[in-house]
Coordinates of C-alpha atoms in Angstrom, one line a residue:
X1 CA -32.9 12.6 43.0
X2 CA -32.2 16.0 42.5
X3 CA -28.4 16.5 40.6
X4 CA -25.6 18.7 42.2
X5 CA -23.5 20.5 39.5
X6 CA -20.4 19.6 39.0
X7 CA -19.6 20.7 35.8
X8 CA -21.1 24.2 35.9
X9 CA -20.2 24.8 39.2
X10 CA -17.2 26.4 38.9
X11 CA -18.1 28.9 35.8
X12 CA -21.6 29.7 37.2
X13 CA -23.4 28.8 33.6
X14 CA -26.7 27.5 33.0
X15 CA -26.8 24.7 31.5
X16 CA -28.2 24.6 27.8
X17 CA -30.3 21.8 29.3
X18 CA -32.3 24.1 31.8
X19 CA -32.2 27.3 29.8
X20 CA -34.7 25.6 27.3
X21 CA -37.0 24.8 29.8
X22 CA -36.7 27.8 32.2
X23 CA -40.2 29.0 31.4
X24 CA -41.8 25.5 33.0
X25 CA -39.1 25.8 36.6
X26 CA -39.0 27.2 39.7
X27 CA -35.7 28.9 40.2
X28 CA -34.7 29.2 44.1
X29 CA -31.5 31.8 44.8
X30 CA -30.4 31.9 48.8
X31 CA -28.1 34.6 49.7
X32 CA -25.7 35.0 52.5
X33 CA -22.8 36.3 53.7
X34 CA -20.4 33.2 52.5
X35 CA -21.7 32.7 49.3
X36 CA -24.8 31.7 46.9
X37 CA -26.8 28.5 46.3
X38 CA -28.9 28.1 43.4
X39 CA -31.9 25.6 43.1
X40 CA -34.0 24.3 40.1
X41 CA -37.3 22.9 41.1
X42 CA -40.4 21.2 39.2
X43 CA -43.2 23.2 39.0
X44 CA -45.7 21.5 39.7
X45 CA -43.8 18.9 41.8
X46 CA -41.8 21.3 43.5
X47 CA -39.0 18.6 43.3
X48 CA -35.5 19.6 43.4
X49 CA -34.0 18.7 39.9
X50 CA -30.4 20.4 40.3
X51 CA -28.2 22.2 42.9
X52 CA -25.5 24.6 42.9
X53 CA -23.5 25.7 45.7
X54 CA -20.8 28.4 45.3
X55 CA -19.9 28.9 48.8
X56 CA -17.0 31.4 48.2
X57 CA -19.2 33.9 46.0
X58 CA -19.9 36.8 47.9
X59 CA -18.9 39.6 46.0
X60 CA -20.3 40.7 42.3
X61 CA -23.0 37.8 42.4
X62 CA -25.7 40.3 40.4
X63 CA -22.7 40.2 37.7
X64 CA -22.1 36.6 37.9
X65 CA -25.8 35.8 37.4
X66 CA -25.9 37.8 34.6
X67 CA -22.5 36.4 33.0
X68 CA -23.9 33.0 34.0
X69 CA -27.0 33.7 31.6
X70 CA -29.5 32.9 34.8
X71 CA -31.4 36.3 34.2
X72 CA -31.8 35.9 30.3
X73 CA -34.7 32.8 30.2
X74 CA -38.1 34.0 31.9
X75 CA -38.2 31.4 34.7
X76 CA -41.7 30.6 35.9
X77 CA -41.5 31.4 39.0
X78 CA -38.1 33.0 41.0
X79 CA -37.7 32.7 44.5
X80 CA -35.1 35.0 46.3
X81 CA -34.3 34.4 50.1
X82 CA -31.2 36.2 52.3
X83 CA -29.6 36.0 55.5
X84 CA -29.7 39.0 57.9
X85 CA -26.9 40.4 59.2
X86 CA -28.8 41.6 62.3
X87 CA -32.6 41.0 63.0
X88 CA -35.1 41.6 65.8
X89 CA -39.0 41.2 66.0
X90 CA -41.4 43.7 67.8
X91 CA -44.8 43.7 68.3
X92 CA -47.0 44.8 65.9
X93 CA -48.5 48.3 68.0
X94 CA -44.8 49.6 68.6
X95 CA -43.7 48.9 64.6
X96 CA -43.3 52.6 62.6
X97 CA -41.7 52.0 59.3
X98 CA -40.1 55.2 59.2
X99 CA -38.5 54.5 62.5
X100 CA -36.5 50.8 61.9
X101 CA -33.1 52.6 62.7
X102 CA -34.6 53.0 66.6
X103 CA -34.2 49.1 66.7
X104 CA -31.2 48.1 64.4
X105 CA -28.3 50.1 63.8
X106 CA -27.8 51.2 60.0
X107 CA -24.3 50.8 58.1
X108 CA -23.0 52.5 54.9
X109 CA -22.8 49.1 53.4
X110 CA -26.5 47.7 54.1
X111 CA -29.9 48.5 54.2
X112 CA -33.0 48.1 57.0
X113 CA -35.9 46.5 55.8
X114 CA -38.8 44.6 57.4
X115 CA -41.8 42.0 56.7
X116 CA -44.7 41.0 58.5
X117 CA -45.0 37.6 59.9
X118 CA -48.1 36.0 58.9
X119 CA -50.4 34.4 61.8
X120 CA -48.9 37.0 63.9
X121 CA -49.4 40.9 65.0
X122 CA -45.3 41.0 65.1
X123 CA -42.9 42.4 62.6
X124 CA -39.5 41.2 61.8
X125 CA -37.1 43.7 61.0
X126 CA -33.4 43.2 59.6
X127 CA -30.6 44.9 58.2
X128 CA -29.2 43.0 54.8
X129 CA -26.7 43.9 52.3
X130 CA -27.2 46.7 49.6
X131 CA -26.4 44.1 46.9
X132 CA -29.7 42.1 47.8
X133 CA -31.8 44.9 46.3
X134 CA -29.5 44.4 43.0
X135 CA -29.9 41.2 42.5
X136 CA -33.8 41.1 43.3
X137 CA -33.9 44.0 40.4
X138 CA -32.9 41.5 38.0
X139 CA -35.7 39.2 38.7
X140 CA -38.9 41.7 38.7
X141 CA -41.4 38.3 39.2
X142 CA -39.0 37.5 42.0
X143 CA -40.8 36.3 45.9
X144 CA -38.2 37.9 48.0
X145 CA -37.6 36.7 51.6
X146 CA -35.5 37.1 54.9
X147 CA -34.6 33.6 55.6
X148 CA -35.6 34.1 58.8
X149 CA -39.4 34.7 58.5
X150 CA -39.4 31.7 56.8
X151 CA -37.7 29.6 59.3
X152 CA -39.8 31.7 62.2
X153 CA -42.8 31.2 59.6
X154 CA -42.0 26.9 59.9
X155 CA -42.1 27.1 63.6
X156 CA -45.0 29.2 64.6
X157 CA -46.5 28.6 68.0
X158 CA -49.8 27.5 67.1
X159 CA -48.1 24.5 64.8
X160 CA -45.8 23.5 67.4
X161 CA -46.1 22.8 71.4
X162 CA -42.5 22.2 72.5
X163 CA -39.6 22.5 70.8
X164 CA -36.3 24.2 70.3
X165 CA -35.5 25.3 66.6
X166 CA -31.9 26.2 65.5
X167 CA -31.0 27.7 62.4
X168 CA -26.7 27.6 61.9
X169 CA -25.5 29.8 59.0
X170 CA -22.1 31.6 58.6
X171 CA -21.3 32.0 62.3
X172 CA -25.1 32.9 63.2
X173 CA -26.8 30.7 65.7
X174 CA -30.5 31.7 65.8
X175 CA -32.7 29.9 68.6
X176 CA -36.3 29.9 69.0
X177 CA -37.9 28.1 72.2
X178 CA -41.8 27.2 72.1
X179 CA -43.0 26.0 75.1
X180 CA -46.8 25.2 75.5
X181 CA -47.2 27.3 72.5
X182 CA -45.9 29.9 73.5
X183 CA -42.4 31.6 72.6
X184 CA -39.9 32.1 75.0
X185 CA -36.9 32.5 74.1
X186 CA -35.9 34.1 69.8
X187 CA -31.9 35.4 70.1
X188 CA -28.9 35.1 67.7
X189 CA -25.5 34.0 68.7
X190 CA -22.7 34.0 67.5
X191 CA -21.4 30.5 67.1
X192 CA -17.8 29.7 65.0
X193 CA -17.6 26.2 66.1
X194 CA -19.7 23.1 67.0
X195 CA -19.1 23.7 70.5
X196 CA -20.6 27.2 70.4
X197 CA -23.7 25.8 68.8
X198 CA -24.0 22.9 71.6
X199 CA -23.0 25.6 74.7
X200 CA -26.0 27.8 73.4
X201 CA -28.3 25.3 72.8
X202 CA -27.5 23.0 76.0
X203 CA -27.6 26.4 78.0
X204 CA -31.1 27.4 76.5
X205 CA -32.7 24.3 77.4
X206 CA -31.0 24.2 81.1
X207 CA -32.3 27.5 81.8
X208 CA -35.7 27.1 81.0
X209 CA -36.3 24.2 82.3
X210 CA -37.6 22.2 79.1
X211 CA -39.4 18.6 79.3
X212 CA -38.0 15.6 77.8
X213 CA -40.5 16.4 75.2
X214 CA -38.9 18.8 73.9
X215 CA -38.2 18.0 70.0
X216 CA -34.7 19.5 69.2
X217 CA -34.9 20.7 65.0
X218 CA -31.4 21.8 63.5
X219 CA -31.8 24.1 60.2
X220 CA -29.6 25.4 57.9
X221 CA -25.4 24.7 57.1
X222 CA -22.5 22.5 58.6

């Protein structure tokens, strides 16, 4: 059973117990607009052994990680995921690396990026906080991915026949509908309540005449 941190959750201080084992552990960090989540995993079994949630830490994350000694030890593996402020998916044939702003508006506090979707001829373009680059720079060995990319790769058209998948996080609801191994809908909505989430999921099911065997998968927070 993984342990949820209580002694160190407030101060964000890495426990000496895990500090001494860092070269045998996988450090996972997820950053979203409302906070930070950290997990430690056994490298070989891939099982979580320690979890921490700091839901109200949304500023100075890089500094907090340094002060908490999360940077000093060399972890065997580091994975960083982040939630995008905005995103879209386009066909590879339309993609040009120097034309990202044609698809998503740039802002002064954010940065545009892109990632290829595996097993697809599509590209994910996203806008994210500039802090992501500062945090990633603390871990040269890290694998850095937009969380939406990871979500989409879990729900490929090859793996699913009929499924509605919903990712819920920080007042955002992302819906992907797959029917007969084809992506019918992929969109993001503002969802500030449970009622909003139910409304958009129900509307998607009704407007696309889904079958009774359509699976509904919920992921994310809250």
